Amino acid sequence: MKLSNEGKIGILAIVTVGLFIWGFKFLKGQNILSSSKNIYVEYKNIDQLKVSSPVLINGFEVGVVKDIYLKPADLNTIIVVLNIKGKIIFPKNSTAVIVNAGLMGGKAVELRYTAPCSGDDCVVSGDYLKGETEGMLQAMLGRPEQFESYIGSFKNNARGILDSLDSSIKNPSNSIGRALNDLEVVLHHLKGTTASMDATMNASSSNINATMKNLNAISANLAASNNQIKSLINNLDAVSLQVKNGNIDGTLKSASLAMEKANQTLIKTDQAVGELNSILTKVNKGDGTMAKLMNDGSLYTNMNGLSKDLSKVSKNLDLLLQDFRLNPKRYVNVSVFGKKQKEYTLPVDDPAYRDTLKN
């Protein structure tokens, strides 16, 4: 029987749809060509579990998560449908635990049980299992029995290490024992040093406070003098610019000549000071007239008396000249016609006489 083109197209369409459905289910982890059973698990929190997540027994994949939905009678409960391969059997008292599937954060459902099943105690399609979600700490530490084995192993290893360390510490000839003894000495010295530093700090607290106050005062003065400092810096910049633009070589030569002249002046001054020291040495030793004037007391007394006598002579001479000016007839008698001169009468207010009375 020969098929028409329409029949061929229909058959091709049916096969295509079937392959599409099979491929879609296969990509979701469900093989519609093989027998399987659906198991239901109730959870309060599925921790971001997704459809097509693997179902494992001791790390071996035995199925996938087929569907996830809220329980109609209790919206706080989530129903997860597990599609398990038909040949896989496990007891009805198994626990479906949501665990981490890897480091990337994927989730999986692990079926855990203590003993295998046989007969009526095995799970069949449509059964419900107890569901649990593994916490972060439990995921890191593993199952309780695994954790206990880790703890036991750690305790045994730690006990051996502590016993070895204790024997090493008690043996002074051992390097560890010597190191611990040295460490104890260092800590003792460090304790003494700390106590000394504490006492020093307590004794110097007042000085430190005074120093801090002085620093604060200096900072305040600097802040108050900020404008003056800026002006000084600007002046220095101007001076440096002038020096840069000026004739530096000529200035340095002039300064060198001035320094040379100053050096010569200092040499002459040094010579003059030396001569002065020589003169003062001679005066102190008693050589020469100056030394006698300074060291001979009798000569000073005689010169002092002579000075007083000269003062008296000078004063008397002054009085004589004054009297001669006021009374010339007393000293010069000139008579042209032979007339007799009048007798000299001492004036009452004669300044020479008045000064004589005062002295």
PDB file of C-alpha atoms in Angstrom, residues 40-303:
ATOM      1  CA  TYR A  40       6.312  12.997  47.082  1.00  0.00           C
ATOM      2  CA  VAL A  41       8.138  14.916  49.810  1.00  0.00           C
ATOM      3  CA  GLU A  42       6.841  17.797  51.957  1.00  0.00           C
ATOM      4  CA  TYR A  43       9.176  20.654  52.970  1.00  0.00           C
ATOM      5  CA  LYS A  44       8.805  23.922  54.852  1.00  0.00           C
ATOM      6  CA  ASN A  45      11.790  25.409  53.010  1.00  0.00           C
ATOM      7  CA  ILE A  46      13.390  24.002  49.866  1.00  0.00           C
ATOM      8  CA  ASP A  47      16.407  26.406  49.944  1.00  0.00           C
ATOM      9  CA  GLN A  48      16.171  27.338  46.239  1.00  0.00           C
ATOM     10  CA  LEU A  49      15.807  23.750  45.025  1.00  0.00           C
ATOM     11  CA  LYS A  50      14.861  23.685  41.344  1.00  0.00           C
ATOM     12  CA  VAL A  51      13.147  21.303  38.927  1.00  0.00           C
ATOM     13  CA  SER A  52      15.621  18.860  37.285  1.00  0.00           C
ATOM     14  CA  SER A  53      17.879  18.934  40.368  1.00  0.00           C
ATOM     15  CA  PRO A  54      19.412  15.458  40.889  1.00  0.00           C
ATOM     16  CA  VAL A  55      18.224  12.897  43.433  1.00  0.00           C
ATOM     17  CA  LEU A  56      21.151  11.031  45.020  1.00  0.00           C
ATOM     18  CA  ILE A  57      21.807   7.966  47.157  1.00  0.00           C
ATOM     19  CA  ASN A  58      25.324   8.090  48.605  1.00  0.00           C
ATOM     20  CA  GLY A  59      26.346  10.431  45.780  1.00  0.00           C
ATOM     21  CA  PHE A  60      24.887   8.241  43.007  1.00  0.00           C
ATOM     22  CA  GLU A  61      22.139   9.819  40.883  1.00  0.00           C
ATOM     23  CA  VAL A  62      18.932   7.767  40.999  1.00  0.00           C
ATOM     24  CA  GLY A  63      16.449  10.328  39.687  1.00  0.00           C
ATOM     25  CA  VAL A  64      15.536  13.987  39.306  1.00  0.00           C
ATOM     26  CA  VAL A  65      13.173  16.548  40.783  1.00  0.00           C
ATOM     27  CA  LYS A  66      10.132  16.365  38.524  1.00  0.00           C
ATOM     28  CA  ASP A  67       7.922  19.100  39.938  1.00  0.00           C
ATOM     29  CA  ILE A  68       7.656  21.640  42.780  1.00  0.00           C
ATOM     30  CA  TYR A  69       4.418  23.288  43.935  1.00  0.00           C
ATOM     31  CA  LEU A  70       2.640  24.627  47.024  1.00  0.00           C
ATOM     32  CA  LYS A  71       0.350  22.286  48.915  1.00  0.00           C
ATOM     33  CA  PRO A  72      -3.235  23.495  48.263  1.00  0.00           C
ATOM     34  CA  ALA A  73      -4.442  22.748  51.798  1.00  0.00           C
ATOM     35  CA  ASP A  74      -1.413  24.413  53.469  1.00  0.00           C
ATOM     36  CA  LEU A  75       0.356  27.169  51.566  1.00  0.00           C
ATOM     37  CA  ASN A  76       3.271  27.063  54.069  1.00  0.00           C
ATOM     38  CA  THR A  77       4.132  23.565  52.873  1.00  0.00           C
ATOM     39  CA  ILE A  78       5.922  22.832  49.583  1.00  0.00           C
ATOM     40  CA  ILE A  79       5.442  19.557  47.707  1.00  0.00           C
ATOM     41  CA  VAL A  80       8.464  18.249  45.775  1.00  0.00           C
ATOM     42  CA  VAL A  81       7.869  15.399  43.299  1.00  0.00           C
ATOM     43  CA  LEU A  82      10.866  13.064  42.882  1.00  0.00           C
ATOM     44  CA  ASN A  83      11.028  10.932  39.734  1.00  0.00           C
ATOM     45  CA  ILE A  84      12.981   7.786  40.691  1.00  0.00           C
ATOM     46  CA  LYS A  85      14.187   5.163  38.243  1.00  0.00           C
ATOM     47  CA  GLY A  86      12.033   2.023  38.365  1.00  0.00           C
ATOM     48  CA  LYS A  87      14.755  -0.440  39.413  1.00  0.00           C
ATOM     49  CA  ILE A  88      15.874   1.672  42.421  1.00  0.00           C
ATOM     50  CA  ILE A  89      14.390   0.503  45.728  1.00  0.00           C
ATOM     51  CA  PHE A  90      14.752   2.005  49.206  1.00  0.00           C
ATOM     52  CA  PRO A  91      12.750   1.836  52.456  1.00  0.00           C
ATOM     53  CA  LYS A  92       9.668   3.874  53.221  1.00  0.00           C
ATOM     54  CA  ASN A  93      11.297   5.371  56.321  1.00  0.00           C
ATOM     55  CA  SER A  94      13.952   7.077  54.194  1.00  0.00           C
ATOM     56  CA  THR A  95      14.562  10.808  54.595  1.00  0.00           C
ATOM     57  CA  ALA A  96      14.847  13.131  51.587  1.00  0.00           C
ATOM     58  CA  VAL A  97      17.420  15.761  52.596  1.00  0.00           C
ATOM     59  CA  ILE A  98      18.097  18.872  50.484  1.00  0.00           C
ATOM     60  CA  VAL A  99      21.894  19.281  50.318  1.00  0.00           C
ATOM     61  CA  ASN A 100      24.467  21.361  48.439  1.00  0.00           C
ATOM     62  CA  ALA A 101      25.364  19.740  45.134  1.00  0.00           C
ATOM     63  CA  GLY A 102      28.675  21.570  44.686  1.00  0.00           C
ATOM     64  CA  LEU A 103      30.743  24.700  45.294  1.00  0.00           C
ATOM     65  CA  MET A 104      28.675  26.692  42.784  1.00  0.00           C
ATOM     66  CA  GLY A 105      25.637  26.630  45.064  1.00  0.00           C
ATOM     67  CA  GLY A 106      23.498  24.030  43.273  1.00  0.00           C
ATOM     68  CA  LYS A 107      21.043  21.924  45.275  1.00  0.00           C
ATOM     69  CA  ALA A 108      20.221  18.223  45.234  1.00  0.00           C
ATOM     70  CA  VAL A 109      17.984  15.794  47.138  1.00  0.00           C
ATOM     71  CA  GLU A 110      19.813  13.006  48.973  1.00  0.00           C
ATOM     72  CA  LEU A 111      17.889   9.908  50.085  1.00  0.00           C
ATOM     73  CA  ARG A 112      19.199   8.686  53.441  1.00  0.00           C
ATOM     74  CA  TYR A 113      18.272   5.437  55.213  1.00  0.00           C
ATOM     75  CA  THR A 114      19.866   3.089  57.709  1.00  0.00           C
ATOM     76  CA  ALA A 115      19.061  -0.321  56.189  1.00  0.00           C
ATOM     77  CA  PRO A 116      17.886  -1.691  52.815  1.00  0.00           C
ATOM     78  CA  CYS A 117      14.284  -2.756  52.237  1.00  0.00           C
ATOM     79  CA  SER A 118      12.588  -5.915  51.030  1.00  0.00           C
ATOM     80  CA  GLY A 119       8.974  -6.497  50.057  1.00  0.00           C
ATOM     81  CA  ASP A 120       6.235  -4.290  51.468  1.00  0.00           C
ATOM     82  CA  ASP A 121       8.585  -1.893  53.306  1.00  0.00           C
ATOM     83  CA  CYS A 122       9.998  -0.564  49.997  1.00  0.00           C
ATOM     84  CA  VAL A 123       8.795   2.708  48.488  1.00  0.00           C
ATOM     85  CA  VAL A 124       6.276   2.522  45.671  1.00  0.00           C
ATOM     86  CA  SER A 125       5.032   5.225  43.323  1.00  0.00           C
ATOM     87  CA  GLY A 126       2.824   7.773  45.099  1.00  0.00           C
ATOM     88  CA  ASP A 127       4.361   7.336  48.577  1.00  0.00           C
ATOM     89  CA  TYR A 128       5.317  10.318  50.773  1.00  0.00           C
ATOM     90  CA  LEU A 129       8.745  10.645  52.426  1.00  0.00           C
ATOM     91  CA  LYS A 130       9.942  12.737  55.316  1.00  0.00           C
ATOM     92  CA  GLY A 131      11.754  15.854  54.107  1.00  0.00           C
ATOM     93  CA  GLU A 132      14.627  17.824  55.716  1.00  0.00           C
ATOM     94  CA  THR A 133      16.829  20.734  54.685  1.00  0.00           C
ATOM     95  CA  GLU A 134      20.496  20.588  55.603  1.00  0.00           C
ATOM     96  CA  GLY A 135      21.763  23.779  57.283  1.00  0.00           C
ATOM     97  CA  MET A 136      24.943  25.593  56.357  1.00  0.00           C
ATOM     98  CA  LEU A 137      26.858  24.394  59.432  1.00  0.00           C
ATOM     99  CA  GLN A 138      25.703  20.827  58.918  1.00  0.00           C
ATOM    100  CA  ALA A 139      26.702  21.023  55.260  1.00  0.00           C
ATOM    101  CA  MET A 140      30.175  22.171  56.263  1.00  0.00           C
ATOM    102  CA  LEU A 141      30.665  19.619  59.060  1.00  0.00           C
ATOM    103  CA  GLY A 142      28.856  16.676  57.451  1.00  0.00           C
ATOM    104  CA  ARG A 143      26.608  14.132  59.069  1.00  0.00           C
ATOM    105  CA  PRO A 144      26.649  13.675  62.846  1.00  0.00           C
ATOM    106  CA  GLU A 145      28.294  10.247  62.593  1.00  0.00           C
ATOM    107  CA  GLN A 146      30.916  11.679  60.251  1.00  0.00           C
ATOM    108  CA  PHE A 147      31.461  14.623  62.570  1.00  0.00           C
ATOM    109  CA  GLU A 148      31.894  12.283  65.540  1.00  0.00           C
ATOM    110  CA  SER A 149      34.516  10.296  63.664  1.00  0.00           C
ATOM    111  CA  TYR A 150      36.328  13.537  62.780  1.00  0.00           C
ATOM    112  CA  ILE A 151      36.197  14.640  66.425  1.00  0.00           C
ATOM    113  CA  GLY A 152      37.512  11.282  67.622  1.00  0.00           C
ATOM    114  CA  SER A 153      40.384  11.357  65.165  1.00  0.00           C
ATOM    115  CA  PHE A 154      41.176  14.947  66.093  1.00  0.00           C
ATOM    116  CA  LYS A 155      41.124  14.101  69.815  1.00  0.00           C
ATOM    117  CA  ASN A 156      43.545  11.228  69.323  1.00  0.00           C
ATOM    118  CA  ASN A 157      45.932  13.347  67.251  1.00  0.00           C
ATOM    119  CA  ALA A 158      45.672  16.291  69.647  1.00  0.00           C
ATOM    120  CA  ARG A 159      46.336  14.010  72.635  1.00  0.00           C
ATOM    121  CA  GLY A 160      49.501  12.708  71.000  1.00  0.00           C
ATOM    122  CA  ILE A 161      50.677  16.218  70.157  1.00  0.00           C
ATOM    123  CA  LEU A 162      50.006  17.465  73.689  1.00  0.00           C
ATOM    124  CA  ASP A 163      51.825  14.496  75.238  1.00  0.00           C
ATOM    125  CA  SER A 164      54.827  15.095  73.005  1.00  0.00           C
ATOM    126  CA  LEU A 165      54.776  18.820  73.752  1.00  0.00           C
ATOM    127  CA  ASP A 166      54.498  18.180  77.504  1.00  0.00           C
ATOM    128  CA  SER A 167      57.505  15.858  77.489  1.00  0.00           C
ATOM    129  CA  SER A 168      59.488  18.404  75.461  1.00  0.00           C
ATOM    130  CA  ILE A 169      58.626  21.214  77.878  1.00  0.00           C
ATOM    131  CA  LYS A 170      59.628  19.182  80.937  1.00  0.00           C
ATOM    132  CA  ASN A 171      62.979  18.296  79.369  1.00  0.00           C
ATOM    133  CA  PRO A 172      65.297  21.334  79.865  1.00  0.00           C
ATOM    134  CA  SER A 173      67.847  19.947  77.416  1.00  0.00           C
ATOM    135  CA  ASN A 174      65.283  19.961  74.638  1.00  0.00           C
ATOM    136  CA  SER A 175      65.224  22.935  72.272  1.00  0.00           C
ATOM    137  CA  ILE A 176      61.518  23.545  72.920  1.00  0.00           C
ATOM    138  CA  GLY A 177      62.085  23.490  76.693  1.00  0.00           C
ATOM    139  CA  ARG A 178      64.952  25.958  76.380  1.00  0.00           C
ATOM    140  CA  ALA A 179      62.886  28.173  74.100  1.00  0.00           C
ATOM    141  CA  LEU A 180      60.000  28.226  76.575  1.00  0.00           C
ATOM    142  CA  ASN A 181      62.362  29.023  79.460  1.00  0.00           C
ATOM    143  CA  ASP A 182      63.883  31.849  77.429  1.00  0.00           C
ATOM    144  CA  LEU A 183      60.390  33.053  76.590  1.00  0.00           C
ATOM    145  CA  GLU A 184      59.498  33.074  80.291  1.00  0.00           C
ATOM    146  CA  VAL A 185      62.605  35.174  81.050  1.00  0.00           C
ATOM    147  CA  VAL A 186      61.762  37.563  78.226  1.00  0.00           C
ATOM    148  CA  LEU A 187      58.196  37.947  79.485  1.00  0.00           C
ATOM    149  CA  HIS A 188      59.483  38.598  83.020  1.00  0.00           C
ATOM    150  CA  HIS A 189      61.830  41.309  81.739  1.00  0.00           C
ATOM    151  CA  LEU A 190      59.070  42.715  79.573  1.00  0.00           C
ATOM    152  CA  LYS A 191      56.805  42.903  82.610  1.00  0.00           C
ATOM    153  CA  GLY A 192      59.474  44.823  84.550  1.00  0.00           C
ATOM    154  CA  THR A 193      60.105  47.138  81.617  1.00  0.00           C
ATOM    155  CA  THR A 194      56.388  47.795  81.273  1.00  0.00           C
ATOM    156  CA  ALA A 195      56.128  48.612  84.976  1.00  0.00           C
ATOM    157  CA  SER A 196      59.105  50.998  84.722  1.00  0.00           C
ATOM    158  CA  MET A 197      57.610  52.692  81.680  1.00  0.00           C
ATOM    159  CA  ASP A 198      54.283  53.022  83.476  1.00  0.00           C
ATOM    160  CA  ALA A 199      55.976  54.619  86.499  1.00  0.00           C
ATOM    161  CA  THR A 200      57.959  56.951  84.236  1.00  0.00           C
ATOM    162  CA  MET A 201      54.831  57.972  82.364  1.00  0.00           C
ATOM    163  CA  ASN A 202      52.979  58.632  85.626  1.00  0.00           C
ATOM    164  CA  ALA A 203      55.881  60.725  86.933  1.00  0.00           C
ATOM    165  CA  SER A 204      56.181  62.644  83.677  1.00  0.00           C
ATOM    166  CA  SER A 205      52.474  63.126  83.070  1.00  0.00           C
ATOM    167  CA  SER A 206      52.556  66.729  84.319  1.00  0.00           C
ATOM    168  CA  ASN A 207      55.558  67.533  82.120  1.00  0.00           C
ATOM    169  CA  ILE A 208      53.894  65.869  79.152  1.00  0.00           C
ATOM    170  CA  ASN A 209      50.722  67.883  79.750  1.00  0.00           C
ATOM    171  CA  ALA A 210      52.771  71.081  79.995  1.00  0.00           C
ATOM    172  CA  THR A 211      54.614  70.166  76.799  1.00  0.00           C
ATOM    173  CA  MET A 212      51.339  69.521  75.002  1.00  0.00           C
ATOM    174  CA  LYS A 213      49.997  72.868  76.204  1.00  0.00           C
ATOM    175  CA  ASN A 214      53.161  74.568  74.939  1.00  0.00           C
ATOM    176  CA  LEU A 215      52.787  72.787  71.611  1.00  0.00           C
ATOM    177  CA  ASN A 216      49.178  73.942  71.425  1.00  0.00           C
ATOM    178  CA  ALA A 217      50.283  77.490  72.202  1.00  0.00           C
ATOM    179  CA  ILE A 218      52.988  77.291  69.523  1.00  0.00           C
ATOM    180  CA  SER A 219      50.446  75.950  67.038  1.00  0.00           C
ATOM    181  CA  ALA A 220      48.062  78.771  67.917  1.00  0.00           C
ATOM    182  CA  ASN A 221      50.847  81.339  67.500  1.00  0.00           C
ATOM    183  CA  LEU A 222      51.787  79.841  64.149  1.00  0.00           C
ATOM    184  CA  ALA A 223      48.163  79.937  63.055  1.00  0.00           C
ATOM    185  CA  ALA A 224      47.882  83.559  64.194  1.00  0.00           C
ATOM    186  CA  SER A 225      51.128  84.419  62.375  1.00  0.00           C
ATOM    187  CA  ASN A 226      50.098  82.668  59.202  1.00  0.00           C
ATOM    188  CA  ASN A 227      49.822  85.916  57.250  1.00  0.00           C
ATOM    189  CA  GLN A 228      53.234  87.079  58.471  1.00  0.00           C
ATOM    190  CA  ILE A 229      54.776  83.734  57.539  1.00  0.00           C
ATOM    191  CA  LYS A 230      53.239  83.972  54.070  1.00  0.00           C
ATOM    192  CA  SER A 231      54.609  87.505  53.722  1.00  0.00           C
ATOM    193  CA  LEU A 232      58.059  86.321  54.833  1.00  0.00           C
ATOM    194  CA  ILE A 233      57.974  83.465  52.327  1.00  0.00           C
ATOM    195  CA  ASN A 234      56.933  85.869  49.576  1.00  0.00           C
ATOM    196  CA  ASN A 235      59.809  88.179  50.519  1.00  0.00           C
ATOM    197  CA  LEU A 236      62.239  85.261  50.434  1.00  0.00           C
ATOM    198  CA  ASP A 237      60.913  84.309  47.010  1.00  0.00           C
ATOM    199  CA  ALA A 238      61.412  87.877  45.828  1.00  0.00           C
ATOM    200  CA  VAL A 239      64.958  87.965  47.236  1.00  0.00           C
ATOM    201  CA  SER A 240      65.818  84.613  45.660  1.00  0.00           C
ATOM    202  CA  LEU A 241      64.410  85.865  42.342  1.00  0.00           C
ATOM    203  CA  GLN A 242      66.513  89.009  42.581  1.00  0.00           C
ATOM    204  CA  VAL A 243      69.586  86.950  43.399  1.00  0.00           C
ATOM    205  CA  LYS A 244      68.810  84.664  40.470  1.00  0.00           C
ATOM    206  CA  ASN A 245      68.360  87.580  38.060  1.00  0.00           C
ATOM    207  CA  GLY A 246      71.226  89.647  39.495  1.00  0.00           C
ATOM    208  CA  ASN A 247      74.986  89.560  38.864  1.00  0.00           C
ATOM    209  CA  ILE A 248      75.876  86.774  41.250  1.00  0.00           C
ATOM    210  CA  ASP A 249      79.532  86.584  40.176  1.00  0.00           C
ATOM    211  CA  GLY A 250      80.086  90.294  40.775  1.00  0.00           C
ATOM    212  CA  THR A 251      78.310  90.111  44.102  1.00  0.00           C
ATOM    213  CA  LEU A 252      80.443  87.163  45.183  1.00  0.00           C
ATOM    214  CA  LYS A 253      83.638  88.975  44.156  1.00  0.00           C
ATOM    215  CA  SER A 254      82.601  92.074  46.091  1.00  0.00           C
ATOM    216  CA  ALA A 255      81.777  89.938  49.077  1.00  0.00           C
ATOM    217  CA  SER A 256      85.168  88.214  48.797  1.00  0.00           C
ATOM    218  CA  LEU A 257      86.978  91.584  48.727  1.00  0.00           C
ATOM    219  CA  ALA A 258      84.964  92.797  51.683  1.00  0.00           C
ATOM    220  CA  MET A 259      85.830  89.637  53.598  1.00  0.00           C
ATOM    221  CA  GLU A 260      89.516  90.096  52.757  1.00  0.00           C
ATOM    222  CA  LYS A 261      89.452  93.700  54.003  1.00  0.00           C
ATOM    223  CA  ALA A 262      87.623  92.620  57.117  1.00  0.00           C
ATOM    224  CA  ASN A 263      90.276  89.952  57.675  1.00  0.00           C
ATOM    225  CA  GLN A 264      93.041  92.542  57.369  1.00  0.00           C
ATOM    226  CA  THR A 265      91.176  94.813  59.772  1.00  0.00           C
ATOM    227  CA  LEU A 266      90.883  91.964  62.240  1.00  0.00           C
ATOM    228  CA  ILE A 267      94.633  91.312  61.946  1.00  0.00           C
ATOM    229  CA  LYS A 268      95.394  94.985  62.675  1.00  0.00           C
ATOM    230  CA  THR A 269      92.912  94.965  65.524  1.00  0.00           C
ATOM    231  CA  ASP A 270      94.602  91.885  66.929  1.00  0.00           C
ATOM    232  CA  GLN A 271      97.973  93.648  66.738  1.00  0.00           C
ATOM    233  CA  ALA A 272      96.555  96.735  68.477  1.00  0.00           C
ATOM    234  CA  VAL A 273      95.049  94.577  71.193  1.00  0.00           C
ATOM    235  CA  GLY A 274      98.426  92.889  71.630  1.00  0.00           C
ATOM    236  CA  GLU A 275     100.171  96.249  72.015  1.00  0.00           C
ATOM    237  CA  LEU A 276      97.492  97.390  74.467  1.00  0.00           C
ATOM    238  CA  ASN A 277      98.004  94.217  76.480  1.00  0.00           C
ATOM    239  CA  SER A 278     101.752  94.902  76.517  1.00  0.00           C
ATOM    240  CA  ILE A 279     101.153  98.442  77.800  1.00  0.00           C
ATOM    241  CA  LEU A 280      98.758  97.243  80.465  1.00  0.00           C
ATOM    242  CA  THR A 281     101.304  94.606  81.514  1.00  0.00           C
ATOM    243  CA  LYS A 282     103.970  97.277  81.940  1.00  0.00           C
ATOM    244  CA  VAL A 283     101.552  99.461  83.888  1.00  0.00           C
ATOM    245  CA  ASN A 284     100.732  96.563  86.199  1.00  0.00           C
ATOM    246  CA  LYS A 285     104.453  95.826  86.709  1.00  0.00           C
ATOM    247  CA  GLY A 286     105.202  99.466  87.645  1.00  0.00           C
ATOM    248  CA  ASP A 287     107.297 100.492  84.630  1.00  0.00           C
ATOM    249  CA  GLY A 288     107.024 104.114  83.383  1.00  0.00           C
ATOM    250  CA  THR A 289     105.299 107.289  84.528  1.00  0.00           C
ATOM    251  CA  MET A 290     101.775 105.964  83.974  1.00  0.00           C
ATOM    252  CA  ALA A 291     102.505 102.998  86.230  1.00  0.00           C
ATOM    253  CA  LYS A 292     103.811 105.301  88.950  1.00  0.00           C
ATOM    254  CA  LEU A 293     100.743 107.502  88.641  1.00  0.00           C
ATOM    255  CA  MET A 294      98.502 104.468  89.026  1.00  0.00           C
ATOM    256  CA  ASN A 295     100.500 102.580  91.659  1.00  0.00           C
ATOM    257  CA  ASP A 296     102.345 105.299  93.739  1.00  0.00           C
ATOM    258  CA  GLY A 297      99.890 106.775  96.267  1.00  0.00           C
ATOM    259  CA  SER A 298     102.236 109.570  97.486  1.00  0.00           C
ATOM    260  CA  LEU A 299     102.704 110.895  93.970  1.00  0.00           C
ATOM    261  CA  TYR A 300      98.970 111.055  93.564  1.00  0.00           C
ATOM    262  CA  THR A 301      98.670 112.938  96.906  1.00  0.00           C
ATOM    263  CA  ASN A 302     101.354 115.471  95.898  1.00  0.00           C
ATOM    264  CA  MET A 303      99.777 116.043  92.519  1.00  0.00           C
TER     265      MET A 303
END
